[in-house]
mmCIF file of C-alpha atoms and ligand atoms in Angstrom:
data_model
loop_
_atom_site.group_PDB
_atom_site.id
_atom_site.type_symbol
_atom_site.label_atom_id
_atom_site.label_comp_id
_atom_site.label_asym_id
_atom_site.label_seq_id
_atom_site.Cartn_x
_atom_site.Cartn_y
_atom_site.Cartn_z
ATOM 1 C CA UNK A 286 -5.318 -13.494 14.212
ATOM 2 C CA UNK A 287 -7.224 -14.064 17.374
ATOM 3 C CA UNK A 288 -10.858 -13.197 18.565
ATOM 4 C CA UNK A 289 -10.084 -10.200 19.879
ATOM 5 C CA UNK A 290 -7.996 -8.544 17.318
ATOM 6 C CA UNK A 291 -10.735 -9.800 14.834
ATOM 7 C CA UNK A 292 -12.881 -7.419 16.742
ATOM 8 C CA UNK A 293 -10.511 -4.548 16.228
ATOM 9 C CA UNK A 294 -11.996 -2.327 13.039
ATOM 10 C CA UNK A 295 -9.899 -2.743 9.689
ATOM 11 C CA UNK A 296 -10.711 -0.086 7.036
ATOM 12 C CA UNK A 297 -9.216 -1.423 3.788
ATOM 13 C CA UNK A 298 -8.000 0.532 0.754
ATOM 14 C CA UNK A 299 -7.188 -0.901 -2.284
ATOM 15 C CA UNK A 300 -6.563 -0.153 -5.475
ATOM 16 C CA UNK A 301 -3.590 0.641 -8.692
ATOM 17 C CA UNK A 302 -0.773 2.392 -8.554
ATOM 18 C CA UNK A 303 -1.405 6.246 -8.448
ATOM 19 C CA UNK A 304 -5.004 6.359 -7.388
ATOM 20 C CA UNK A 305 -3.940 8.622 -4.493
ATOM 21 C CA UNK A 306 -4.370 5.150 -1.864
ATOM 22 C CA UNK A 307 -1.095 6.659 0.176
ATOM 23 C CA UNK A 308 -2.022 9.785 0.762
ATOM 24 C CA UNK A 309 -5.890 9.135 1.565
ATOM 25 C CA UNK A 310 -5.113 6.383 4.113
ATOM 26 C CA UNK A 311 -2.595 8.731 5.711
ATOM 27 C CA UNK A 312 -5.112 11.529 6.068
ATOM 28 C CA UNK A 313 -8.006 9.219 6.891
ATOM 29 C CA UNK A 314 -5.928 7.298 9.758
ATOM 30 C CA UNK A 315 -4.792 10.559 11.163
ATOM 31 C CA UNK A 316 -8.578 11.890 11.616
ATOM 32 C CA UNK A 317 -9.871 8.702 13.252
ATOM 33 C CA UNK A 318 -6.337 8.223 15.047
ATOM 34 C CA UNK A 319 -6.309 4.871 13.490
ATOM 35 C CA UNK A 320 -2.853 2.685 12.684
ATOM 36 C CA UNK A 321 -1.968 2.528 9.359
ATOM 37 C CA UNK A 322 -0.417 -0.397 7.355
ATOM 38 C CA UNK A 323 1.579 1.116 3.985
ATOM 39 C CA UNK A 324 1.571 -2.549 2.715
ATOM 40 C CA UNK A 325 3.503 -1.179 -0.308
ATOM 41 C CA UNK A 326 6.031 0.152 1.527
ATOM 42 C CA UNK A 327 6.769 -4.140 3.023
ATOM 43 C CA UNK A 328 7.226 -5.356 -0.760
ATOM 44 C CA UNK A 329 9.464 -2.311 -1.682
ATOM 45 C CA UNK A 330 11.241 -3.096 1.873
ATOM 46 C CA UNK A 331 11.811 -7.015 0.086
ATOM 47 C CA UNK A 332 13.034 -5.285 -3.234
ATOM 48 C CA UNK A 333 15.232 -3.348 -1.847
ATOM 49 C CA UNK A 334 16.666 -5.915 0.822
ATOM 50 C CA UNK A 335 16.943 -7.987 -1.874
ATOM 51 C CA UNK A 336 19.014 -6.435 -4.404
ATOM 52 C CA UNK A 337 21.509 -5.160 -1.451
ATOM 53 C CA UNK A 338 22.001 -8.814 -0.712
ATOM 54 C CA UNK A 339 22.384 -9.290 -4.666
ATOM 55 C CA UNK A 340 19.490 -11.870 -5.168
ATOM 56 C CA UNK A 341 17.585 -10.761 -7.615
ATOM 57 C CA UNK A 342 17.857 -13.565 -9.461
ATOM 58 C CA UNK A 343 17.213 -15.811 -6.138
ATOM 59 C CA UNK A 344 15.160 -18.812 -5.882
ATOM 60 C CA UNK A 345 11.352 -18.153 -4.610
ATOM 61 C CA UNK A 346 12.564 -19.655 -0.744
ATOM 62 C CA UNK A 347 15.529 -17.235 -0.747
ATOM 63 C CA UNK A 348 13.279 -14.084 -1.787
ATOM 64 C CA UNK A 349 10.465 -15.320 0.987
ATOM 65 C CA UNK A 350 13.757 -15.939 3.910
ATOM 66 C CA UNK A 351 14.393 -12.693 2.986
ATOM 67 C CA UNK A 352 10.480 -11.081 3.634
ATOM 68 C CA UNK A 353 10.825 -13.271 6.750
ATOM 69 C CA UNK A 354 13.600 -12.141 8.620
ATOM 70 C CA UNK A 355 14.092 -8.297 7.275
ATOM 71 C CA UNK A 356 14.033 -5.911 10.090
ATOM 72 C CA UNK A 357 11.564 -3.100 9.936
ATOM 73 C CA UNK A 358 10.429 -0.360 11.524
ATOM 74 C CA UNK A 359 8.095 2.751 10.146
ATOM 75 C CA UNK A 360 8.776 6.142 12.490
ATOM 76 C CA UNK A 361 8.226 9.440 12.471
ATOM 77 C CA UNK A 362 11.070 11.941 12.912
ATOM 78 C CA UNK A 363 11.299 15.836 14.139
ATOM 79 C CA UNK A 364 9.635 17.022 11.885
ATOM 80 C CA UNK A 365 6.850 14.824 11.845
ATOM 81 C CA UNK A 366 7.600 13.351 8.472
ATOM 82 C CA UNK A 367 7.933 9.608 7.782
ATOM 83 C CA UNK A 368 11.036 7.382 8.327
ATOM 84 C CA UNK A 369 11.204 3.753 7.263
ATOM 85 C CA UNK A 370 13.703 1.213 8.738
ATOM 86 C CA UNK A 371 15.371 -1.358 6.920
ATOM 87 C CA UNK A 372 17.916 -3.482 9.055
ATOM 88 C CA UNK A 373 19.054 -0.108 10.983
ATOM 89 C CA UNK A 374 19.407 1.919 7.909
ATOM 90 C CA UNK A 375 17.024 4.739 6.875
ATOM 91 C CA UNK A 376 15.252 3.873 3.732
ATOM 92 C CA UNK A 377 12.228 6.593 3.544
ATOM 93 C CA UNK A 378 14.160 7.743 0.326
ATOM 94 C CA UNK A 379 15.449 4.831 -1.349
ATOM 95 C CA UNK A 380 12.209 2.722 -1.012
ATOM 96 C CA UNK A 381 10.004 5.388 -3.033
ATOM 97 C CA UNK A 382 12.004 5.100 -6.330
ATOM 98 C CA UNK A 383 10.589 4.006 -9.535
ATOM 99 C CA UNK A 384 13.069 1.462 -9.780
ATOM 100 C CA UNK A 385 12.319 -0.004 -6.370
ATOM 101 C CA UNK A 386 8.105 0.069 -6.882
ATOM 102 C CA UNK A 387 9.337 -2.048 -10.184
ATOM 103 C CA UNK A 388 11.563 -4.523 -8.144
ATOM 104 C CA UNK A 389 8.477 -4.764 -5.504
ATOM 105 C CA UNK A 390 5.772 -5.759 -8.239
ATOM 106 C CA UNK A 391 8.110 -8.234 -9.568
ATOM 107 C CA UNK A 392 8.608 -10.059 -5.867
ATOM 108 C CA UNK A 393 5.400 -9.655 -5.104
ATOM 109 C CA UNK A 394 4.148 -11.370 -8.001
ATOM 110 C CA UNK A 395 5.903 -14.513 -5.955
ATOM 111 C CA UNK A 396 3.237 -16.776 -3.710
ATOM 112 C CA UNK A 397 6.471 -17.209 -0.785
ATOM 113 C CA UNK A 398 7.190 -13.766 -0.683
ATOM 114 C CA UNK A 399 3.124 -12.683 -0.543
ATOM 115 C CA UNK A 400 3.287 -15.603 2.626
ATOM 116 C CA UNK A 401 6.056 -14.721 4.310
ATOM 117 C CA UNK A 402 4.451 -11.384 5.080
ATOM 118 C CA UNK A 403 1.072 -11.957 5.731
ATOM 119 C CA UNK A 404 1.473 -12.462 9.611
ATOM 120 C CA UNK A 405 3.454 -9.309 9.547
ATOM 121 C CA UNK A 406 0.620 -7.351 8.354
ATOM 122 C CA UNK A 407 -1.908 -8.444 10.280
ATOM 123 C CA UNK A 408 0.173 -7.569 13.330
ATOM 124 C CA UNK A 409 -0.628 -4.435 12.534
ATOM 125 C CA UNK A 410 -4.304 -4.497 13.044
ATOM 126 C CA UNK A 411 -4.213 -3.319 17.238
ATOM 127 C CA UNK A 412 -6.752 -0.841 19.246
ATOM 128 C CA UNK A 413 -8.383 1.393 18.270
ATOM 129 C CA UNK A 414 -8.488 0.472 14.289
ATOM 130 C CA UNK A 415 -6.235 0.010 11.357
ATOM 131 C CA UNK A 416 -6.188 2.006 8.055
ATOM 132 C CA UNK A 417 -4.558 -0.465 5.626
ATOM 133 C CA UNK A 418 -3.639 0.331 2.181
ATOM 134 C CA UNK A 419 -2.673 -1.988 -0.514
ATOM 135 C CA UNK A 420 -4.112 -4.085 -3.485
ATOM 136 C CA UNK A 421 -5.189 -7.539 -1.663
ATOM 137 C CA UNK A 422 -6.259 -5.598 1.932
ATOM 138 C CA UNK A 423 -9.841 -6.680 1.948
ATOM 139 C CA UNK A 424 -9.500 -9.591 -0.966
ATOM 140 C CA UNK A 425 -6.833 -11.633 1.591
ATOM 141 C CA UNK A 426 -4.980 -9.750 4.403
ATOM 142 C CA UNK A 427 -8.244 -9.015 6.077
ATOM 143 C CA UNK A 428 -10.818 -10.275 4.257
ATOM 144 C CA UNK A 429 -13.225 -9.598 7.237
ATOM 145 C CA UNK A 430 -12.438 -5.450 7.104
ATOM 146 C CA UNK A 431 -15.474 -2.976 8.650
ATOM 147 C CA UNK A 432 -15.234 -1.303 5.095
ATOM 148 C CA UNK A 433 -13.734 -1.811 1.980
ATOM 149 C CA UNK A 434 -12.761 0.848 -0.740
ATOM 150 C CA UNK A 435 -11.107 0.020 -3.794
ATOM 151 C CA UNK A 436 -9.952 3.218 -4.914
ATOM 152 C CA UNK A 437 -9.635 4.103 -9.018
ATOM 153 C CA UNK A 438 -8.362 6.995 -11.554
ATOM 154 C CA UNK A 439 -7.472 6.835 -14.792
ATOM 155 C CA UNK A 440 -3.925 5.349 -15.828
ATOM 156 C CA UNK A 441 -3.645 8.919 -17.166
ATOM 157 C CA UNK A 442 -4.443 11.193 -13.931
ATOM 158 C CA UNK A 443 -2.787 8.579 -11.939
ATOM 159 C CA UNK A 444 0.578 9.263 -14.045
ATOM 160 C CA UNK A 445 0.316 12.903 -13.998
ATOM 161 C CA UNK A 446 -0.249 12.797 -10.089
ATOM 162 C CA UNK A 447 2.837 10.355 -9.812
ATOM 163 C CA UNK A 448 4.733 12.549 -11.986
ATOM 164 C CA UNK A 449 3.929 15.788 -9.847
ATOM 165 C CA UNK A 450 5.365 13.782 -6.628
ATOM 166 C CA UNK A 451 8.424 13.274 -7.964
ATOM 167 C CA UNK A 452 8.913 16.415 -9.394
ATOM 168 C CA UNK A 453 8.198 17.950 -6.219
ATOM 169 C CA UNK A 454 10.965 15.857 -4.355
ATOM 170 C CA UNK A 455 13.246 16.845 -7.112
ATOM 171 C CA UNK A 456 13.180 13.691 -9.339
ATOM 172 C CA UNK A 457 13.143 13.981 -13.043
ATOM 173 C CA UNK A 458 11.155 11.336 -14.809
ATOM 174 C CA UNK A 459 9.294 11.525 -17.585
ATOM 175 C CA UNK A 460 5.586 11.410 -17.929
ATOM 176 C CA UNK A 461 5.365 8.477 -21.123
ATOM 177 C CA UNK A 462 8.125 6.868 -18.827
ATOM 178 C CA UNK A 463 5.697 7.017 -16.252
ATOM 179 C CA UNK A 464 3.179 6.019 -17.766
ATOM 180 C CA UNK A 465 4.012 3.131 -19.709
ATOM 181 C CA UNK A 466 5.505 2.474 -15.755
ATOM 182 C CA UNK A 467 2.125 2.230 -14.370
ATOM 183 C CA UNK A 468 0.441 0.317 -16.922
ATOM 184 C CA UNK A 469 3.167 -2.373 -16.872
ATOM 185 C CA UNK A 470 2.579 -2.459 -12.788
ATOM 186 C CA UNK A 471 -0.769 -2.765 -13.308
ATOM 187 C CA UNK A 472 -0.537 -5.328 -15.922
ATOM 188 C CA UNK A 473 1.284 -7.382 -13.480
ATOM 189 C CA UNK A 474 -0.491 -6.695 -10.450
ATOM 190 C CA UNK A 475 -3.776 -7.490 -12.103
ATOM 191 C CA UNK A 476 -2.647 -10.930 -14.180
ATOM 192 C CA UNK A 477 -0.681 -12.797 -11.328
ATOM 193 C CA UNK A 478 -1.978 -15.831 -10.450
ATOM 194 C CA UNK A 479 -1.778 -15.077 -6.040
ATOM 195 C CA UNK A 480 -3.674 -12.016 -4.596
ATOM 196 C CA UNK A 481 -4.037 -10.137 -8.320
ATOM 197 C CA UNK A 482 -5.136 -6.572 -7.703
ATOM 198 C CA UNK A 483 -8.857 -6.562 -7.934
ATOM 199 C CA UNK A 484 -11.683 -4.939 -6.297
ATOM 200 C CA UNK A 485 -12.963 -7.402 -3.063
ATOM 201 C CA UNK A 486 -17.046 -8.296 -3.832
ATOM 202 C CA UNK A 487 -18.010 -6.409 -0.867
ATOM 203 C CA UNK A 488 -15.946 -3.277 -1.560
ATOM 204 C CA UNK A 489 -17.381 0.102 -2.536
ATOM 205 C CA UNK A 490 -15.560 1.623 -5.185
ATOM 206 C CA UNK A 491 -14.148 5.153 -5.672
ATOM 207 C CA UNK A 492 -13.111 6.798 -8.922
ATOM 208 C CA UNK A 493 -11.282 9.758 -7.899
ATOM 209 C CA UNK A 494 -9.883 10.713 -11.208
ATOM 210 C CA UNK A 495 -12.553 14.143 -10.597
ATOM 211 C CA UNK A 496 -12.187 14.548 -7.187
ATOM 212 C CA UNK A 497 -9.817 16.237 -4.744
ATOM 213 C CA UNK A 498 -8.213 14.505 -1.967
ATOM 214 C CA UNK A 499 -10.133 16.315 0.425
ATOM 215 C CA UNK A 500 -13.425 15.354 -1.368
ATOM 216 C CA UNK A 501 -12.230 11.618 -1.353
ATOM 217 C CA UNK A 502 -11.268 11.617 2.493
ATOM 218 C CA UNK A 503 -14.746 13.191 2.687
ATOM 219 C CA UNK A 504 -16.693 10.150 1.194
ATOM 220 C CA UNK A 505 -14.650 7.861 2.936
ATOM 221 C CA UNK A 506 -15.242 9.485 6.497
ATOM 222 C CA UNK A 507 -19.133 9.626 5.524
ATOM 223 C CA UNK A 508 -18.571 6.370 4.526
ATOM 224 C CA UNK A 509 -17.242 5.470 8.249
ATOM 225 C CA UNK A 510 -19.525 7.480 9.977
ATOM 226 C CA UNK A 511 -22.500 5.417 8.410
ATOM 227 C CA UNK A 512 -21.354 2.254 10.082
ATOM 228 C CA UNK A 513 -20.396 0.859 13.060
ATOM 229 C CA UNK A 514 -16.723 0.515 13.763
ATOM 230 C CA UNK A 515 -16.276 -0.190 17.015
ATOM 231 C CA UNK A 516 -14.566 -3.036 18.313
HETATM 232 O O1 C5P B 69 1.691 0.706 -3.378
HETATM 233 P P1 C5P B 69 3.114 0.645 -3.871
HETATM 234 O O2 C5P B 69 3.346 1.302 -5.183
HETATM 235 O O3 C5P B 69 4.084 1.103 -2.835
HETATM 236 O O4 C5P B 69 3.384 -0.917 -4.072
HETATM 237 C C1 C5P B 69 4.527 -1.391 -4.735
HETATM 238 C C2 C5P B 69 4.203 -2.750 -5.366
HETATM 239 O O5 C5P B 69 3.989 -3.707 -4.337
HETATM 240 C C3 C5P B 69 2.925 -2.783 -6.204
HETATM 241 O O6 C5P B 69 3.148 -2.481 -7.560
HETATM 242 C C4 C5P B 69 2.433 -4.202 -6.045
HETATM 243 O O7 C5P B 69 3.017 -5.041 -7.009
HETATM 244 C C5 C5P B 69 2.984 -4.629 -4.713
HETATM 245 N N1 C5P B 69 1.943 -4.695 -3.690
HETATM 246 C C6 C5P B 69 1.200 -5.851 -3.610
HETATM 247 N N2 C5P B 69 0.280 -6.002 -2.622
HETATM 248 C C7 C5P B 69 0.067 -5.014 -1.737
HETATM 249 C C8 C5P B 69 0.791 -3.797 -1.834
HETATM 250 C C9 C5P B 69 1.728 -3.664 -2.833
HETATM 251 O O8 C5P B 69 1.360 -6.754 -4.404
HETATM 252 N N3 C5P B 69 -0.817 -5.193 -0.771
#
């Protein structure tokens, strides 16, 4: 990072699996016509690359050559909805799978893989402002973030809201799968021993097992407006 992109504003959103961090840093990035980072969507990228390549069972330096040299790219097509690149192939699809988010908690429970793509994330951070949603945003990607939200629900709403997503694209899962899912994630994403998922000491925290997205793009906008983000 140099001076001046450590000037450029960094609103950071962490938080578990299912607390709605997607969809809020979408919405709130589109109203402030921010960037945003899906840092998610970069480990599910190394899950997936990796079990084309048949390496799941790879050493640490082969999962982390992997993270290094994938090619990606994050688009929008016709209709305006998201496409994700993965070495010239469309992945929007085949990255959001259950089995995939379960491949990317396991790799990115792995210190070489969590290196290999910090530098890519931070590229990320250009004019005006980045939205950047994750679990370690503001705890180690960019620890010095304008504002930090670590954004809650209960394991339970959070597997009901996953399981209405997937309905809606037409995937069948069910719920106690889903839910014994999440808390496995979370297990792992809370007990590793680099980056575990945990609330940075400066963050302001957001439980929005009661509240609407609208209501939570709401408090995070007020949130915004009450301090200075300019570069
Ligand atoms: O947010 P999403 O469900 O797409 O993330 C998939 C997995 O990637 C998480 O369960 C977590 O293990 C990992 N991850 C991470 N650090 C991030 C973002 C995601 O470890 N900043």
């Amino acid at each position: 990072m140099n001076r001046n992109s450590a000037r450029i504003p960094v609103i950071a959103i962490d938080g578990p699996s299912g607390s709605g961090k997607g969809t809020i840093a979408r919405r709130v990035a589109a109203v402030l016509g921010m960037h945003l980072l899906d840092s998610g969507a970069l480990y599910r990228l190394v899950a997936l690359s990796v079990s084309r390549q048949g390496k799941s069972g790879g050493t640490a330096a082969e999962l982390a050559k992997i993270a290094a040299t994938m090619n990606v790219r994050f688009g929008i097509d016709a209709a305006g909805d998201e496409e994700i690149w993965l070495d010239g192939d469309e992945v929007s699809g085949a990255v959001r799978t259950e089995e995939c988010g379960r491949l990317a908690s396991e790799v990115a429970a792995i210190p070489a893989v969590r290196e290999a793509l910090l530098a890519l994330q931070q590229s990320f951070r250009k004019a005006p402002g980045l939205v950047a949603d994750g679990r370690d945003m503001g705890t180690t990607v960019f620890p010095d973030a304008t504002l930090k939200i670590f954004l809650t629900a209960g394991a339970e709403e959070r597997a009901r809201r996953r399981h209405k997503q997937l309905k809606d694209k037409g995937i069948d899962v069910s719920l106690a799968a889903l839910s014994r899912d999440i808390e496995d994630r979370d297990r792992r994403d809370s007990e590793r021993s680099v980056a575990p998922l945990r609330p940075a000491a400066d963050a302001r925290l957001l439980d929005s097992s009661n509240l609407t997205i609208n209501e939570v793009t709401r408090t995070i906008l007020d949130w915004v407006e009450s301090i200075e983000l300019r570069e």
